[in-house]
């Protein structure tokens, strides 16, 4: 299996090709056009007309964007199939997205694994897909790669950011039956996982109690057999154990928590192999665990140090929620390659919070679920148009204490409905005040050669362009993390990026960073 699958134009996944790809990602994201789109927000543009960058002139002041249906514009952009008279900026962005976004199709090399009835309790179809695929992948990691009988080499797992315990309980349950330490920094999440487990046990007792009562009385436990080809064949018929703990994970807290757990689990053993896993480890948790893993890796190489009661045998981490990264300057970039990269014609890469918010965007389902996409776009544009009514604040109403927050979908039925709901949230501002402000804003726009419809269309397209660049930004973040691991471990250690989940199920963050020692 390739260590990393690059976009087709970069060829095989050699280190040299990966560095070339990473360099071009950095240079494109730092380029004037991409940087201006990424770091401009609809609120700021609507609230301050002077904030429109001159580099947008070819589309901002172009009637082409008004003459086509919005869906057609989005379709042309997503398919990189723009008409000859389309703005050059659009063609440039569409081509860059096609050339620079990492392939995200789910890997076909992950074994099949299906949850049985009681294991699906409380799972949405999306979560069920994620749990099944992650269980299968982790189980394959734990088996000895050179053992024809697939005998398990690793029995102990640590689930960081375990949350409500969906993955945890299915790795511990039969037939996988792992011993697992579930860590989360939120006491509420840990207690929620325990409560959910209790609910599951009550449900199991109720359902299986009924079935047992209906079963033939002469059937004994000893007479039950495992059907050939079932998930339980060749696996444990006894569940594993789970230890849940509230731990704020940092580079030192993680190994300390594992030390205590292994001491209680296997007090007489030495160097118990442990794999660290994470299903959507949120925000800074993924970079933190990666640093902790590298620290453990280097410690394990130091022969003069007394061995621990356990050793880290690998990691499999799927990150998410880039917008929740606590310290951008610490967590982005992680690799020396990205941190020291320079180019004579582009400024150094500067990742801001706006980059991280965009990295979570996906575009593949826009056309297939157009009503949902339109509603989401309307929410962005209506909020931006509200800024226009308070232009004296330069697109920063929040700094003046004017915050409206989020509304339910019904508030976006029309612009007037939204204004009425906004007036309810703005202290000292009535609906009539907002309509009066709207009249002044419309008059100002007419003097500048705009009307509300034209501004709305441009704000819609700005949001589309920004979201289109999201996968490019996420590609940079992912490959930067991969490069960090590659720089820190020995050349013979395989560092992989694996697309575990199918994005069409709704699992947008589908890439795992994987190292097996």
mmCIF file of C-alpha atoms in Angstrom, residues 146-509:
data_model
loop_
_atom_site.group_PDB
_atom_site.id
_atom_site.type_symbol
_atom_site.label_atom_id
_atom_site.label_comp_id
_atom_site.label_asym_id
_atom_site.label_seq_id
_atom_site.Cartn_x
_atom_site.Cartn_y
_atom_site.Cartn_z
ATOM 1 C CA UNK A 146 3.539 -12.002 8.551
ATOM 2 C CA UNK A 147 1.267 -14.446 10.354
ATOM 3 C CA UNK A 148 -0.785 -16.536 7.925
ATOM 4 C CA UNK A 149 -3.310 -17.239 10.700
ATOM 5 C CA UNK A 150 -3.721 -13.513 11.470
ATOM 6 C CA UNK A 151 -2.952 -14.065 15.132
ATOM 7 C CA UNK A 152 -3.177 -10.904 17.179
ATOM 8 C CA UNK A 153 0.077 -9.188 18.061
ATOM 9 C CA UNK A 154 -1.450 -6.243 19.953
ATOM 10 C CA UNK A 155 -4.229 -6.694 22.522
ATOM 11 C CA UNK A 156 -4.140 -3.253 24.185
ATOM 12 C CA UNK A 157 -5.489 -0.065 22.582
ATOM 13 C CA UNK A 158 -5.751 3.547 23.753
ATOM 14 C CA UNK A 159 -8.612 5.602 22.297
ATOM 15 C CA UNK A 160 -7.839 9.331 22.619
ATOM 16 C CA UNK A 161 -10.785 11.708 22.454
ATOM 17 C CA UNK A 162 -13.066 8.697 22.983
ATOM 18 C CA UNK A 163 -16.151 10.884 23.444
ATOM 19 C CA UNK A 164 -19.380 8.928 23.834
ATOM 20 C CA UNK A 165 -17.525 5.645 23.355
ATOM 21 C CA UNK A 166 -19.045 4.441 20.071
ATOM 22 C CA UNK A 167 -15.730 3.093 18.795
ATOM 23 C CA UNK A 168 -14.554 2.014 22.251
ATOM 24 C CA UNK A 169 -17.449 -0.281 23.040
ATOM 25 C CA UNK A 170 -17.294 -2.072 19.697
ATOM 26 C CA UNK A 171 -13.569 -2.719 19.954
ATOM 27 C CA UNK A 172 -14.062 -4.101 23.474
ATOM 28 C CA UNK A 173 -17.172 -6.131 22.606
ATOM 29 C CA UNK A 174 -17.009 -9.587 21.053
ATOM 30 C CA UNK A 175 -15.719 -10.694 18.626
ATOM 31 C CA UNK A 176 -12.832 -8.148 18.677
ATOM 32 C CA UNK A 177 -12.518 -8.156 22.481
ATOM 33 C CA UNK A 178 -9.653 -5.685 22.926
ATOM 34 C CA UNK A 179 -8.527 -4.289 26.265
ATOM 35 C CA UNK A 180 -8.905 -0.558 25.904
ATOM 36 C CA UNK A 181 -8.130 2.685 27.720
ATOM 37 C CA UNK A 182 -10.649 5.370 26.708
ATOM 38 C CA UNK A 183 -9.443 8.929 27.339
ATOM 39 C CA UNK A 184 -11.340 12.188 27.001
ATOM 40 C CA UNK A 185 -10.713 15.630 28.453
ATOM 41 C CA UNK A 186 -14.431 16.198 29.074
ATOM 42 C CA UNK A 187 -15.950 14.699 32.206
ATOM 43 C CA UNK A 188 -19.354 15.075 30.529
ATOM 44 C CA UNK A 189 -18.206 12.945 27.597
ATOM 45 C CA UNK A 190 -16.779 10.257 29.872
ATOM 46 C CA UNK A 191 -19.946 10.164 31.970
ATOM 47 C CA UNK A 192 -22.016 10.164 28.783
ATOM 48 C CA UNK A 193 -20.092 7.137 27.511
ATOM 49 C CA UNK A 194 -20.748 5.296 30.786
ATOM 50 C CA UNK A 195 -24.445 6.191 30.677
ATOM 51 C CA UNK A 196 -24.726 5.059 27.051
ATOM 52 C CA UNK A 197 -23.085 1.755 27.954
ATOM 53 C CA UNK A 198 -25.608 1.252 30.748
ATOM 54 C CA UNK A 199 -28.474 2.026 28.345
ATOM 55 C CA UNK A 200 -27.054 -0.492 25.890
ATOM 56 C CA UNK A 201 -26.813 -3.173 28.589
ATOM 57 C CA UNK A 202 -30.442 -2.575 29.638
ATOM 58 C CA UNK A 203 -31.539 -2.772 25.999
ATOM 59 C CA UNK A 204 -29.571 -5.977 25.465
ATOM 60 C CA UNK A 205 -31.062 -7.569 28.579
ATOM 61 C CA UNK A 206 -34.565 -6.632 27.450
ATOM 62 C CA UNK A 207 -34.198 -7.791 23.838
ATOM 63 C CA UNK A 208 -32.166 -10.926 24.428
ATOM 64 C CA UNK A 209 -34.218 -11.823 27.483
ATOM 65 C CA UNK A 210 -37.313 -12.001 25.286
ATOM 66 C CA UNK A 211 -35.525 -14.095 22.709
ATOM 67 C CA UNK A 212 -34.235 -16.476 25.336
ATOM 68 C CA UNK A 213 -37.760 -16.967 26.660
ATOM 69 C CA UNK A 214 -38.982 -17.840 23.173
ATOM 70 C CA UNK A 215 -36.080 -20.182 22.456
ATOM 71 C CA UNK A 216 -36.400 -23.947 22.715
ATOM 72 C CA UNK A 217 -35.877 -24.919 26.348
ATOM 73 C CA UNK A 218 -33.652 -27.851 25.419
ATOM 74 C CA UNK A 219 -30.976 -25.630 23.799
ATOM 75 C CA UNK A 220 -27.966 -25.211 26.074
ATOM 76 C CA UNK A 221 -25.106 -22.744 25.856
ATOM 77 C CA UNK A 222 -22.717 -25.611 25.199
ATOM 78 C CA UNK A 223 -24.645 -26.689 22.094
ATOM 79 C CA UNK A 224 -24.360 -23.302 20.371
ATOM 80 C CA UNK A 225 -21.762 -23.126 17.642
ATOM 81 C CA UNK A 226 -20.221 -20.344 15.606
ATOM 82 C CA UNK A 227 -21.285 -20.456 11.996
ATOM 83 C CA UNK A 228 -18.437 -20.697 9.462
ATOM 84 C CA UNK A 229 -17.554 -17.307 7.992
ATOM 85 C CA UNK A 230 -19.136 -15.328 10.808
ATOM 86 C CA UNK A 231 -17.299 -12.449 12.497
ATOM 87 C CA UNK A 232 -16.733 -14.560 15.595
ATOM 88 C CA UNK A 233 -14.957 -17.359 13.793
ATOM 89 C CA UNK A 234 -11.386 -17.541 15.098
ATOM 90 C CA UNK A 235 -11.992 -14.607 17.442
ATOM 91 C CA UNK A 236 -12.469 -14.294 21.178
ATOM 92 C CA UNK A 237 -15.788 -15.404 22.655
ATOM 93 C CA UNK A 238 -15.125 -13.250 25.730
ATOM 94 C CA UNK A 239 -15.383 -9.466 25.752
ATOM 95 C CA UNK A 240 -12.335 -7.351 26.487
ATOM 96 C CA UNK A 241 -12.068 -4.724 29.204
ATOM 97 C CA UNK A 242 -12.486 -0.960 29.110
ATOM 98 C CA UNK A 243 -11.055 1.666 31.459
ATOM 99 C CA UNK A 244 -12.490 5.166 31.083
ATOM 100 C CA UNK A 245 -10.589 8.186 32.349
ATOM 101 C CA UNK A 246 -10.843 11.970 32.182
ATOM 102 C CA UNK A 247 -7.436 13.228 31.077
ATOM 103 C CA UNK A 248 -6.420 16.470 29.414
ATOM 104 C CA UNK A 249 -4.013 14.909 26.949
ATOM 105 C CA UNK A 250 -0.637 16.530 26.447
ATOM 106 C CA UNK A 251 2.773 15.163 25.485
ATOM 107 C CA UNK A 252 3.470 13.898 29.014
ATOM 108 C CA UNK A 253 -0.034 13.170 30.317
ATOM 109 C CA UNK A 254 -0.725 10.553 27.640
ATOM 110 C CA UNK A 255 2.172 8.184 28.474
ATOM 111 C CA UNK A 256 1.557 8.731 32.201
ATOM 112 C CA UNK A 257 -2.065 7.630 31.828
ATOM 113 C CA UNK A 258 -0.988 4.558 29.841
ATOM 114 C CA UNK A 259 1.686 3.734 32.460
ATOM 115 C CA UNK A 260 -0.934 3.570 35.215
ATOM 116 C CA UNK A 261 -3.381 1.603 33.074
ATOM 117 C CA UNK A 262 -0.845 -1.052 32.025
ATOM 118 C CA UNK A 263 0.358 -1.335 35.618
ATOM 119 C CA UNK A 264 -3.191 -2.301 36.614
ATOM 120 C CA UNK A 265 -3.821 -4.390 33.494
ATOM 121 C CA UNK A 266 -0.674 -6.469 33.296
ATOM 122 C CA UNK A 267 1.500 -5.815 36.381
ATOM 123 C CA UNK A 268 3.902 -8.699 35.740
ATOM 124 C CA UNK A 269 4.377 -8.165 32.012
ATOM 125 C CA UNK A 270 7.116 -6.185 30.308
ATOM 126 C CA UNK A 271 6.808 -4.110 27.159
ATOM 127 C CA UNK A 272 3.144 -4.763 26.438
ATOM 128 C CA UNK A 273 2.532 -3.508 22.864
ATOM 129 C CA UNK A 274 -0.049 -0.694 22.692
ATOM 130 C CA UNK A 275 -1.592 1.033 19.661
ATOM 131 C CA UNK A 276 -2.916 4.582 20.088
ATOM 132 C CA UNK A 277 -6.026 5.374 18.047
ATOM 133 C CA UNK A 278 -8.352 8.318 17.578
ATOM 134 C CA UNK A 279 -11.581 8.650 15.622
ATOM 135 C CA UNK A 280 -11.944 12.372 14.848
ATOM 136 C CA UNK A 281 -9.492 13.582 17.464
ATOM 137 C CA UNK A 282 -10.629 17.174 17.700
ATOM 138 C CA UNK A 283 -8.626 20.366 17.158
ATOM 139 C CA UNK A 284 -5.196 20.359 18.796
ATOM 140 C CA UNK A 285 -5.620 16.808 20.080
ATOM 141 C CA UNK A 286 -4.219 15.253 16.898
ATOM 142 C CA UNK A 287 -1.013 17.373 16.820
ATOM 143 C CA UNK A 288 -0.572 16.760 20.560
ATOM 144 C CA UNK A 289 -0.848 12.988 20.197
ATOM 145 C CA UNK A 290 1.520 13.026 17.219
ATOM 146 C CA UNK A 291 4.141 14.843 19.320
ATOM 147 C CA UNK A 292 3.619 12.432 22.194
ATOM 148 C CA UNK A 293 4.032 9.485 19.827
ATOM 149 C CA UNK A 294 7.302 10.889 18.463
ATOM 150 C CA UNK A 295 8.572 11.450 22.001
ATOM 151 C CA UNK A 296 7.744 7.824 22.819
ATOM 152 C CA UNK A 297 9.378 6.663 19.596
ATOM 153 C CA UNK A 298 12.674 8.371 20.436
ATOM 154 C CA UNK A 299 12.525 7.203 24.061
ATOM 155 C CA UNK A 300 12.021 3.597 22.952
ATOM 156 C CA UNK A 301 15.132 3.868 20.775
ATOM 157 C CA UNK A 302 17.306 4.923 23.715
ATOM 158 C CA UNK A 303 18.772 1.620 24.841
ATOM 159 C CA UNK A 304 20.251 3.014 28.030
ATOM 160 C CA UNK A 305 16.860 3.960 29.432
ATOM 161 C CA UNK A 306 14.977 1.430 31.538
ATOM 162 C CA UNK A 307 12.178 -0.051 29.425
ATOM 163 C CA UNK A 308 8.586 0.816 30.261
ATOM 164 C CA UNK A 309 6.025 -1.828 31.100
ATOM 165 C CA UNK A 310 4.630 -1.138 27.630
ATOM 166 C CA UNK A 311 5.790 0.083 24.264
ATOM 167 C CA UNK A 312 3.943 2.079 21.638
ATOM 168 C CA UNK A 313 3.413 -0.220 18.657
ATOM 169 C CA UNK A 314 1.738 2.348 16.415
ATOM 170 C CA UNK A 315 -0.852 5.054 15.904
ATOM 171 C CA UNK A 316 -3.936 5.512 13.737
ATOM 172 C CA UNK A 317 -5.397 9.010 14.087
ATOM 173 C CA UNK A 318 -8.212 10.653 12.162
ATOM 174 C CA UNK A 319 -8.253 14.368 12.965
ATOM 175 C CA UNK A 320 -11.105 16.854 12.669
ATOM 176 C CA UNK A 321 -12.306 20.322 13.712
ATOM 177 C CA UNK A 322 -9.259 22.252 12.508
ATOM 178 C CA UNK A 323 -11.054 25.431 13.587
ATOM 179 C CA UNK A 324 -10.649 24.293 17.213
ATOM 180 C CA UNK A 325 -6.862 24.223 17.091
ATOM 181 C CA UNK A 326 -5.856 26.204 20.176
ATOM 182 C CA UNK A 327 -2.442 27.539 19.195
ATOM 183 C CA UNK A 328 -2.070 28.010 15.453
ATOM 184 C CA UNK A 329 1.562 29.076 15.744
ATOM 185 C CA UNK A 330 2.363 25.836 17.634
ATOM 186 C CA UNK A 331 0.305 23.316 15.671
ATOM 187 C CA UNK A 332 0.554 24.676 12.116
ATOM 188 C CA UNK A 333 2.940 23.938 10.573
ATOM 189 C CA UNK A 334 4.325 20.863 12.322
ATOM 190 C CA UNK A 335 7.018 19.823 9.851
ATOM 191 C CA UNK A 336 10.373 21.537 9.419
ATOM 192 C CA UNK A 337 9.888 21.331 5.668
ATOM 193 C CA UNK A 338 6.804 23.560 5.715
ATOM 194 C CA UNK A 339 8.093 25.835 8.493
ATOM 195 C CA UNK A 340 11.288 26.678 6.608
ATOM 196 C CA UNK A 341 9.907 26.714 3.081
ATOM 197 C CA UNK A 342 10.540 29.898 1.139
ATOM 198 C CA UNK A 343 9.907 31.108 -2.392
ATOM 199 C CA UNK A 344 11.325 34.262 -3.997
ATOM 200 C CA UNK A 345 8.020 35.341 -5.574
ATOM 201 C CA UNK A 346 5.647 34.558 -2.684
ATOM 202 C CA UNK A 347 5.512 35.698 0.943
ATOM 203 C CA UNK A 348 6.050 33.058 3.640
ATOM 204 C CA UNK A 349 3.071 30.873 4.461
ATOM 205 C CA UNK A 350 0.901 32.382 7.186
ATOM 206 C CA UNK A 351 -1.935 30.165 8.393
ATOM 207 C CA UNK A 352 -4.758 32.074 10.072
ATOM 208 C CA UNK A 353 -7.998 31.020 11.726
ATOM 209 C CA UNK A 354 -9.808 31.628 8.431
ATOM 210 C CA UNK A 355 -7.638 28.941 6.812
ATOM 211 C CA UNK A 356 -8.573 26.472 9.538
ATOM 212 C CA UNK A 357 -12.298 27.171 9.242
ATOM 213 C CA UNK A 358 -12.139 26.529 5.493
ATOM 214 C CA UNK A 359 -10.202 23.269 5.888
ATOM 215 C CA UNK A 360 -13.358 21.601 7.192
ATOM 216 C CA UNK A 361 -15.372 22.381 4.044
ATOM 217 C CA UNK A 362 -16.493 19.747 1.548
ATOM 218 C CA UNK A 363 -18.038 20.413 -1.844
ATOM 219 C CA UNK A 364 -18.767 16.987 -3.344
ATOM 220 C CA UNK A 365 -22.425 16.957 -2.235
ATOM 221 C CA UNK A 366 -23.417 20.493 -3.239
ATOM 222 C CA UNK A 367 -25.111 19.623 -6.521
ATOM 223 C CA UNK A 368 -26.678 16.372 -5.295
ATOM 224 C CA UNK A 369 -28.308 18.163 -2.343
ATOM 225 C CA UNK A 370 -28.845 21.610 -3.789
ATOM 226 C CA UNK A 371 -31.686 22.729 -1.424
ATOM 227 C CA UNK A 372 -29.472 22.097 1.613
ATOM 228 C CA UNK A 373 -26.560 23.890 -0.041
ATOM 229 C CA UNK A 374 -28.786 26.866 -0.970
ATOM 230 C CA UNK A 375 -30.046 27.144 2.595
ATOM 231 C CA UNK A 376 -26.508 27.094 3.973
ATOM 232 C CA UNK A 377 -25.477 29.755 1.472
ATOM 233 C CA UNK A 378 -28.481 31.911 2.365
ATOM 234 C CA UNK A 379 -27.448 31.813 6.030
ATOM 235 C CA UNK A 380 -23.980 33.103 5.165
ATOM 236 C CA UNK A 381 -25.235 35.823 2.812
ATOM 237 C CA UNK A 382 -28.061 37.092 5.033
ATOM 238 C CA UNK A 383 -25.630 37.480 7.917
ATOM 239 C CA UNK A 384 -23.233 39.363 5.637
ATOM 240 C CA UNK A 385 -25.991 41.636 4.326
ATOM 241 C CA UNK A 386 -26.860 42.493 7.925
ATOM 242 C CA UNK A 387 -23.300 43.823 8.309
ATOM 243 C CA UNK A 388 -24.009 46.109 5.374
ATOM 244 C CA UNK A 389 -26.708 47.836 7.425
ATOM 245 C CA UNK A 390 -24.111 48.667 10.076
ATOM 246 C CA UNK A 391 -21.343 49.752 7.717
ATOM 247 C CA UNK A 392 -20.123 52.299 10.262
ATOM 248 C CA UNK A 393 -18.536 49.334 12.052
ATOM 249 C CA UNK A 394 -16.559 48.296 8.965
ATOM 250 C CA UNK A 395 -17.904 44.747 8.788
ATOM 251 C CA UNK A 396 -17.221 44.056 12.467
ATOM 252 C CA UNK A 397 -20.550 44.314 14.246
ATOM 253 C CA UNK A 398 -19.371 41.881 16.905
ATOM 254 C CA UNK A 399 -16.730 44.352 18.053
ATOM 255 C CA UNK A 400 -19.515 46.857 18.722
ATOM 256 C CA UNK A 401 -21.394 44.296 20.805
ATOM 257 C CA UNK A 402 -23.981 43.701 18.079
ATOM 258 C CA UNK A 403 -24.310 39.912 17.956
ATOM 259 C CA UNK A 404 -27.250 37.946 16.584
ATOM 260 C CA UNK A 405 -25.992 34.352 16.821
ATOM 261 C CA UNK A 406 -27.611 31.467 14.993
ATOM 262 C CA UNK A 407 -31.257 30.967 14.072
ATOM 263 C CA UNK A 408 -33.298 27.956 13.083
ATOM 264 C CA UNK A 409 -33.898 27.311 9.387
ATOM 265 C CA UNK A 410 -37.299 29.028 9.389
ATOM 266 C CA UNK A 411 -35.632 32.402 10.025
ATOM 267 C CA UNK A 412 -34.096 32.268 6.537
ATOM 268 C CA UNK A 413 -37.358 31.869 4.655
ATOM 269 C CA UNK A 414 -36.976 35.448 3.425
ATOM 270 C CA UNK A 415 -34.804 38.476 4.001
ATOM 271 C CA UNK A 416 -37.590 40.279 5.874
ATOM 272 C CA UNK A 417 -38.138 37.254 8.130
ATOM 273 C CA UNK A 418 -34.438 37.245 8.937
ATOM 274 C CA UNK A 419 -34.455 40.987 9.697
ATOM 275 C CA UNK A 420 -37.367 40.543 12.104
ATOM 276 C CA UNK A 421 -35.549 37.750 13.944
ATOM 277 C CA UNK A 422 -32.318 39.761 14.014
ATOM 278 C CA UNK A 423 -34.140 42.769 15.522
ATOM 279 C CA UNK A 424 -35.238 40.537 18.414
ATOM 280 C CA UNK A 425 -31.586 39.814 19.222
ATOM 281 C CA UNK A 426 -30.126 43.318 18.816
ATOM 282 C CA UNK A 427 -30.518 45.438 21.936
ATOM 283 C CA UNK A 428 -32.085 48.828 21.233
ATOM 284 C CA UNK A 429 -32.696 48.036 17.538
ATOM 285 C CA UNK A 430 -36.182 47.516 16.080
ATOM 286 C CA UNK A 431 -37.297 45.996 12.787
ATOM 287 C CA UNK A 432 -38.227 49.511 11.581
ATOM 288 C CA UNK A 433 -34.712 50.685 12.443
ATOM 289 C CA UNK A 434 -33.262 47.906 10.302
ATOM 290 C CA UNK A 435 -35.554 48.720 7.344
ATOM 291 C CA UNK A 436 -34.522 52.365 7.582
ATOM 292 C CA UNK A 437 -30.869 51.357 7.587
ATOM 293 C CA UNK A 438 -31.560 49.117 4.602
ATOM 294 C CA UNK A 439 -32.971 52.079 2.685
ATOM 295 C CA UNK A 440 -29.824 54.125 3.354
ATOM 296 C CA UNK A 441 -27.619 51.190 2.335
ATOM 297 C CA UNK A 442 -29.568 50.696 -0.905
ATOM 298 C CA UNK A 443 -29.218 54.371 -1.757
ATOM 299 C CA UNK A 444 -25.473 54.264 -1.116
ATOM 300 C CA UNK A 445 -25.183 51.138 -3.289
ATOM 301 C CA UNK A 446 -27.029 52.807 -6.166
ATOM 302 C CA UNK A 447 -24.610 55.719 -6.044
ATOM 303 C CA UNK A 448 -21.741 53.208 -6.241
ATOM 304 C CA UNK A 449 -23.344 51.371 -9.157
ATOM 305 C CA UNK A 450 -24.603 48.361 -7.192
ATOM 306 C CA UNK A 451 -27.913 47.036 -6.084
ATOM 307 C CA UNK A 452 -28.776 44.495 -3.431
ATOM 308 C CA UNK A 453 -29.194 41.620 -5.911
ATOM 309 C CA UNK A 454 -25.742 42.170 -7.421
ATOM 310 C CA UNK A 455 -24.078 42.343 -4.027
ATOM 311 C CA UNK A 456 -25.903 39.229 -2.901
ATOM 312 C CA UNK A 457 -24.711 37.301 -5.970
ATOM 313 C CA UNK A 458 -21.107 38.339 -5.370
ATOM 314 C CA UNK A 459 -21.256 37.332 -1.724
ATOM 315 C CA UNK A 460 -22.666 33.957 -2.774
ATOM 316 C CA UNK A 461 -19.827 33.399 -5.216
ATOM 317 C CA UNK A 462 -17.200 34.554 -2.736
ATOM 318 C CA UNK A 463 -18.390 31.916 -0.283
ATOM 319 C CA UNK A 464 -18.377 29.264 -3.036
ATOM 320 C CA UNK A 465 -14.790 30.140 -4.007
ATOM 321 C CA UNK A 466 -13.632 30.090 -0.393
ATOM 322 C CA UNK A 467 -15.201 26.696 0.271
ATOM 323 C CA UNK A 468 -13.724 25.292 -2.939
ATOM 324 C CA UNK A 469 -10.275 26.120 -1.596
ATOM 325 C CA UNK A 470 -11.038 24.275 1.652
ATOM 326 C CA UNK A 471 -9.836 20.848 0.387
ATOM 327 C CA UNK A 472 -6.601 22.473 -0.806
ATOM 328 C CA UNK A 473 -5.985 23.943 2.649
ATOM 329 C CA UNK A 474 -6.833 20.627 4.316
ATOM 330 C CA UNK A 475 -4.422 18.853 1.951
ATOM 331 C CA UNK A 476 -1.669 21.149 3.213
ATOM 332 C CA UNK A 477 -2.516 20.444 6.863
ATOM 333 C CA UNK A 478 -2.637 16.680 6.316
ATOM 334 C CA UNK A 479 0.589 16.403 4.335
ATOM 335 C CA UNK A 480 2.365 18.737 6.779
ATOM 336 C CA UNK A 481 1.479 16.302 9.590
ATOM 337 C CA UNK A 482 2.576 13.354 7.462
ATOM 338 C CA UNK A 483 5.874 15.110 6.701
ATOM 339 C CA UNK A 484 6.416 15.801 10.411
ATOM 340 C CA UNK A 485 6.170 12.089 11.163
ATOM 341 C CA UNK A 486 8.336 11.243 8.164
ATOM 342 C CA UNK A 487 11.041 13.633 9.376
ATOM 343 C CA UNK A 488 11.037 12.230 12.909
ATOM 344 C CA UNK A 489 11.046 8.452 12.397
ATOM 345 C CA UNK A 490 13.672 6.255 10.731
ATOM 346 C CA UNK A 491 13.536 5.818 6.978
ATOM 347 C CA UNK A 492 12.523 2.148 7.205
ATOM 348 C CA UNK A 493 9.394 3.001 9.233
ATOM 349 C CA UNK A 494 6.333 3.302 7.023
ATOM 350 C CA UNK A 495 4.302 6.481 7.563
ATOM 351 C CA UNK A 496 0.965 6.333 5.786
ATOM 352 C CA UNK A 497 -2.090 8.416 5.084
ATOM 353 C CA UNK A 498 -5.131 6.188 4.586
ATOM 354 C CA UNK A 499 -8.588 7.269 3.413
ATOM 355 C CA UNK A 500 -10.567 5.101 5.811
ATOM 356 C CA UNK A 501 -14.102 6.434 5.345
ATOM 357 C CA UNK A 502 -16.341 7.088 2.366
ATOM 358 C CA UNK A 503 -17.057 10.820 2.228
ATOM 359 C CA UNK A 504 -20.418 10.199 0.545
ATOM 360 C CA UNK A 505 -21.690 8.817 3.883
ATOM 361 C CA UNK A 506 -21.177 12.268 5.399
ATOM 362 C CA UNK A 507 -17.799 11.461 6.938
ATOM 363 C CA UNK A 508 -15.908 14.437 5.544
ATOM 364 C CA UNK A 509 -12.762 13.983 7.651
#
